[in-house]
Tab-separated table of C-alpha atoms in Angstrom:
chain	number	residue	atom	x	y	z
A	227	UNK	CA	99.281	141.235	-39.798
A	228	UNK	CA	100.878	139.328	-42.134
A	229	UNK	CA	101.202	139.090	-45.986
A	230	UNK	CA	97.563	137.873	-46.572
A	231	UNK	CA	96.128	141.001	-45.066
A	232	UNK	CA	98.128	143.226	-47.626
A	233	UNK	CA	96.069	141.307	-50.165
A	234	UNK	CA	92.652	142.434	-48.870
A	235	UNK	CA	94.260	146.058	-48.353
A	236	UNK	CA	94.650	145.965	-52.003
A	237	UNK	CA	91.248	144.689	-52.574
A	238	UNK	CA	89.391	147.206	-50.232
A	239	UNK	CA	89.601	149.980	-53.055
A	240	UNK	CA	87.331	147.903	-55.353
A	241	UNK	CA	85.594	145.740	-53.051
A	242	UNK	CA	81.512	146.185	-52.651
A	243	UNK	CA	80.617	148.728	-50.375
A	244	UNK	CA	77.100	149.937	-48.651
A	245	UNK	CA	75.187	152.152	-50.817
A	246	UNK	CA	71.900	151.982	-48.403
A	247	UNK	CA	70.265	149.177	-49.918
A	248	UNK	CA	70.380	145.324	-50.476
A	249	UNK	CA	70.646	143.679	-53.841
A	250	UNK	CA	68.851	140.688	-55.097
A	251	UNK	CA	71.238	138.323	-53.715
A	252	UNK	CA	71.525	139.784	-50.384
A	253	UNK	CA	67.793	140.190	-50.368
A	254	UNK	CA	67.405	136.434	-50.581
A	255	UNK	CA	69.901	135.795	-47.874
A	256	UNK	CA	67.911	138.083	-45.462
A	257	UNK	CA	64.769	136.201	-46.534
A	258	UNK	CA	66.282	132.923	-45.435
A	259	UNK	CA	67.486	134.575	-42.316
A	260	UNK	CA	63.794	135.776	-41.463
A	261	UNK	CA	62.638	132.205	-42.391
A	262	UNK	CA	65.028	130.703	-39.940
A	263	UNK	CA	63.838	133.101	-37.095
A	264	UNK	CA	66.750	135.048	-36.570
A	265	UNK	CA	65.368	138.530	-35.280
A	266	UNK	CA	68.083	141.480	-35.669
A	267	UNK	CA	65.910	144.096	-33.984
A	268	UNK	CA	67.232	145.700	-31.101
A	269	UNK	CA	70.255	143.080	-30.652
A	270	UNK	CA	73.796	143.347	-30.295
A	271	UNK	CA	75.687	141.555	-32.762
A	272	UNK	CA	79.346	141.071	-33.783
A	273	UNK	CA	80.493	140.716	-37.585
A	274	UNK	CA	83.493	139.040	-37.976
A	275	UNK	CA	85.824	139.693	-41.062
A	276	UNK	CA	83.146	142.762	-41.658
A	277	UNK	CA	85.295	144.103	-44.530
A	278	UNK	CA	83.817	146.976	-45.920
A	279	UNK	CA	80.735	146.854	-43.926
A	280	UNK	CA	78.460	146.088	-46.711
A	281	UNK	CA	76.582	143.710	-43.973
A	282	UNK	CA	77.847	145.521	-41.008
A	283	UNK	CA	76.178	149.202	-41.930
A	284	UNK	CA	72.777	147.510	-43.266
A	285	UNK	CA	72.410	145.564	-39.755
A	286	UNK	CA	73.116	148.919	-37.848
A	287	UNK	CA	69.822	149.908	-39.093
A	288	UNK	CA	68.050	147.007	-37.158
A	289	UNK	CA	70.418	146.278	-34.215
A	290	UNK	CA	71.158	147.846	-31.322
A	291	UNK	CA	74.532	147.891	-31.342
A	292	UNK	CA	77.123	146.587	-34.133
A	293	UNK	CA	81.100	145.665	-33.552
A	294	UNK	CA	82.619	144.908	-36.852
A	295	UNK	CA	86.077	143.513	-36.786
A	296	UNK	CA	88.754	142.728	-39.447
A	297	UNK	CA	92.372	142.009	-39.992
A	298	UNK	CA	92.574	144.612	-43.024
A	299	UNK	CA	93.247	148.219	-42.437
A	300	UNK	CA	92.154	149.085	-45.784
A	301	UNK	CA	88.839	147.584	-45.642
A	302	UNK	CA	88.361	149.166	-42.073
A	303	UNK	CA	89.117	152.844	-43.792
A	304	UNK	CA	86.213	151.939	-46.152
A	305	UNK	CA	84.032	150.942	-43.867
A	306	UNK	CA	84.614	153.934	-41.450
A	307	UNK	CA	84.529	156.528	-44.393
A	308	UNK	CA	81.139	155.349	-45.350
A	309	UNK	CA	80.225	155.396	-41.691
A	310	UNK	CA	81.307	158.792	-40.931
A	311	UNK	CA	78.951	160.061	-43.704
A	312	UNK	CA	75.914	157.863	-42.549
A	313	UNK	CA	76.696	159.181	-38.856
A	314	UNK	CA	75.286	155.790	-37.314
A	315	UNK	CA	76.289	156.096	-33.851
A	316	UNK	CA	75.733	152.155	-32.885
A	317	UNK	CA	78.863	150.824	-34.691
A	318	UNK	CA	82.135	150.489	-33.403
A	319	UNK	CA	85.214	148.800	-35.624
A	320	UNK	CA	88.220	147.001	-34.103
A	321	UNK	CA	91.313	146.475	-36.465
A	322	UNK	CA	92.309	142.774	-34.991
A	323	UNK	CA	92.554	139.011	-36.745
A	324	UNK	CA	89.806	136.744	-35.150
A	325	UNK	CA	92.512	134.530	-33.531
A	326	UNK	CA	93.807	137.670	-31.599
A	327	UNK	CA	90.527	139.166	-30.883
A	328	UNK	CA	89.465	138.800	-27.054
A	329	UNK	CA	86.378	140.021	-25.236
A	330	UNK	CA	84.456	139.279	-22.134
A	331	UNK	CA	80.982	140.549	-24.042
A	332	UNK	CA	78.435	138.097	-24.969
A	333	UNK	CA	76.564	139.184	-27.959
A	334	UNK	CA	73.127	138.338	-28.726
A	335	UNK	CA	74.345	137.372	-32.530
A	336	UNK	CA	77.521	136.526	-34.067
A	337	UNK	CA	77.735	137.132	-37.885
A	338	UNK	CA	80.172	135.924	-40.477
A	339	UNK	CA	79.957	135.974	-43.983
A	340	UNK	CA	82.349	134.908	-46.718
A	341	UNK	CA	85.270	135.357	-44.087
A	342	UNK	CA	88.184	132.947	-43.907
A	343	UNK	CA	88.691	133.883	-40.234
A	344	UNK	CA	87.448	130.536	-38.963
A	345	UNK	CA	90.173	127.748	-39.651
A	346	UNK	CA	90.231	125.548	-36.793
A	347	UNK	CA	87.963	123.761	-34.161
A	348	UNK	CA	89.387	126.472	-31.598
A	349	UNK	CA	87.739	129.148	-33.894
A	350	UNK	CA	84.652	127.349	-34.178
A	351	UNK	CA	84.399	127.096	-30.637
A	352	UNK	CA	85.347	130.728	-29.876
A	353	UNK	CA	82.328	131.795	-32.666
A	354	UNK	CA	79.946	129.708	-30.609
A	355	UNK	CA	80.741	131.216	-27.467
A	356	UNK	CA	80.687	134.479	-28.718
A	357	UNK	CA	76.996	134.717	-28.942
A	358	UNK	CA	73.463	132.945	-28.149
A	359	UNK	CA	72.712	132.854	-31.795
A	360	UNK	CA	75.013	132.623	-34.884
A	361	UNK	CA	74.605	133.073	-38.385
A	362	UNK	CA	77.262	132.061	-41.128
A	363	UNK	CA	77.415	131.807	-44.684
A	364	UNK	CA	80.437	130.996	-46.790
A	365	UNK	CA	81.545	128.820	-50.008
A	366	UNK	CA	79.736	125.629	-50.514
A	367	UNK	CA	82.135	125.137	-53.314
A	368	UNK	CA	84.725	127.012	-55.234
A	369	UNK	CA	83.416	130.031	-57.103
A	370	UNK	CA	83.284	129.916	-60.883
A	371	UNK	CA	84.779	132.927	-62.907
A	372	UNK	CA	84.994	132.640	-66.795
A	373	UNK	CA	87.826	135.613	-66.556
A	374	UNK	CA	90.322	133.611	-63.521
A	375	UNK	CA	89.209	129.956	-64.364
A	376	UNK	CA	91.632	129.774	-67.244
A	377	UNK	CA	94.440	130.854	-65.187
A	378	UNK	CA	93.929	128.328	-62.083
A	379	UNK	CA	93.583	125.843	-65.084
A	380	UNK	CA	96.819	127.072	-66.283
A	381	UNK	CA	99.012	127.714	-63.061
A	382	UNK	CA	97.061	125.440	-60.464
A	383	UNK	CA	94.859	125.923	-57.617
A	384	UNK	CA	94.861	125.552	-53.598
A	385	UNK	CA	92.247	122.668	-53.475
A	386	UNK	CA	93.332	122.683	-49.689
A	387	UNK	CA	91.053	126.029	-48.865
A	388	UNK	CA	89.724	126.101	-45.618
A	389	UNK	CA	87.189	128.850	-46.510
A	390	UNK	CA	84.272	126.548	-46.819
A	391	UNK	CA	81.129	125.845	-45.049
A	392	UNK	CA	81.499	121.965	-44.759
A	393	UNK	CA	84.168	122.103	-42.126
A	394	UNK	CA	81.945	124.009	-40.042
A	395	UNK	CA	78.871	122.002	-40.636
A	396	UNK	CA	81.185	118.674	-39.930
A	397	UNK	CA	82.227	120.349	-36.930
A	398	UNK	CA	78.434	120.898	-35.915
A	399	UNK	CA	77.261	117.723	-36.840
A	400	UNK	CA	80.271	115.945	-34.886
A	401	UNK	CA	79.443	117.516	-31.756
A	402	UNK	CA	75.671	117.386	-32.092
A	403	UNK	CA	74.942	120.979	-32.591
A	404	UNK	CA	71.545	121.581	-34.242
A	405	UNK	CA	71.216	124.134	-36.896
A	406	UNK	CA	69.424	125.316	-39.933
A	407	UNK	CA	70.732	125.357	-43.257
A	408	UNK	CA	69.955	126.199	-46.973
A	409	UNK	CA	72.095	126.633	-49.978
A	410	UNK	CA	72.215	130.082	-51.793
A	411	UNK	CA	73.400	130.358	-55.791
A	412	UNK	CA	73.966	133.503	-57.798
A	413	UNK	CA	75.397	134.205	-61.449
A	414	UNK	CA	76.337	137.314	-62.110
A	415	UNK	CA	78.508	139.179	-64.822
A	416	UNK	CA	81.143	141.766	-64.077
A	417	UNK	CA	81.948	143.723	-66.886
A	418	UNK	CA	85.856	144.785	-66.452
A	419	UNK	CA	88.197	147.021	-68.640
A	420	UNK	CA	91.631	145.617	-68.964
A	421	UNK	CA	93.288	147.094	-66.117
A	422	UNK	CA	90.507	145.908	-63.775
A	423	UNK	CA	90.798	142.622	-65.323
A	424	UNK	CA	94.267	142.298	-64.989
A	425	UNK	CA	94.146	143.368	-61.344
A	426	UNK	CA	91.412	140.982	-60.589
A	427	UNK	CA	93.323	137.908	-61.805
A	428	UNK	CA	96.508	138.805	-60.497
A	429	UNK	CA	94.887	139.305	-57.049
A	430	UNK	CA	93.263	135.859	-57.254
A	431	UNK	CA	96.292	134.206	-58.328
A	432	UNK	CA	98.344	136.006	-55.521
A	433	UNK	CA	96.080	135.315	-52.562
A	434	UNK	CA	96.162	131.729	-53.355
A	435	UNK	CA	99.934	131.373	-53.568
A	436	UNK	CA	100.440	130.726	-57.154
A	437	UNK	CA	103.503	131.363	-59.329
A	438	UNK	CA	102.748	133.101	-62.574
A	439	UNK	CA	103.610	135.054	-65.197
A	440	UNK	CA	102.240	138.440	-65.225
A	441	UNK	CA	102.748	139.084	-68.981
A	442	UNK	CA	101.243	135.653	-69.949
A	443	UNK	CA	97.902	137.125	-68.055
A	444	UNK	CA	98.198	140.345	-69.878
A	445	UNK	CA	98.422	138.908	-73.275
A	446	UNK	CA	95.413	136.190	-72.618
A	447	UNK	CA	93.159	139.238	-71.176
A	448	UNK	CA	93.886	141.473	-74.120
A	449	UNK	CA	93.160	138.499	-76.402
A	450	UNK	CA	89.556	138.057	-74.882
A	451	UNK	CA	88.733	141.827	-75.002
A	452	UNK	CA	85.549	143.078	-76.984
A	453	UNK	CA	85.618	146.698	-77.479
A	454	UNK	CA	88.194	147.399	-74.546
A	455	UNK	CA	85.872	145.185	-72.066
A	456	UNK	CA	85.835	141.660	-70.965
A	457	UNK	CA	82.507	140.098	-69.297
A	458	UNK	CA	83.667	138.260	-66.305
A	459	UNK	CA	80.651	135.372	-65.678
A	460	UNK	CA	80.785	134.797	-61.905
A	461	UNK	CA	78.586	131.628	-60.586
A	462	UNK	CA	78.681	131.334	-56.907
A	463	UNK	CA	77.084	128.747	-54.632
A	464	UNK	CA	77.216	129.518	-50.769
A	465	UNK	CA	75.889	127.730	-47.412
A	466	UNK	CA	73.924	129.493	-45.066
A	467	UNK	CA	74.045	128.125	-41.364
A	468	UNK	CA	72.024	129.407	-38.407
A	469	UNK	CA	72.650	127.532	-35.046
């Protein structure tokens, strides 16, 4: 399914997993959805770009049934490991990219968070037609990372990234489709060992398609370590769209 999926397979081992409860940010997200009148109880739902199932498996406790699709075999492997332990019987997963995904099913809710699956107007139309209600959350602006940002400044950054909520919002505006929206922000600190920091920095540079010197990255991270660790201050701003 392409080189990009290999990046997500690599990321899957360290990506967040469902641990049975929501964190503080996720609780705020679902409070927004509740305010917007989204009711998951007894509904059929498709989770697009479901990853390791952080939301998929939580939604399974509310919904009648959940289908999670993702183009990364590694991500779905982690989800299915967790699913096996939980023994949920109402979750189905499918290894497929969104542009290759085909179905005759109509879901109650189409759900997508932080996935780059929607890239074109055809993708937006497909997302619209999957369900009666759609829940979408993605970047409002580029994430800030005290670990990675110095490397983007040095090696460049792809400013044409389409994985932003504004493009879907513009599509909805242009097609006179009403929606509810809210901005969510989060600041967190990830304490990383040298190996974790190096792997994280290289992953973000590689998936952005940048050419960089690994030795320079290593030396830079080593110079910033304190007692063998580096505090990565991560600031995020996301937009929620419900329509």
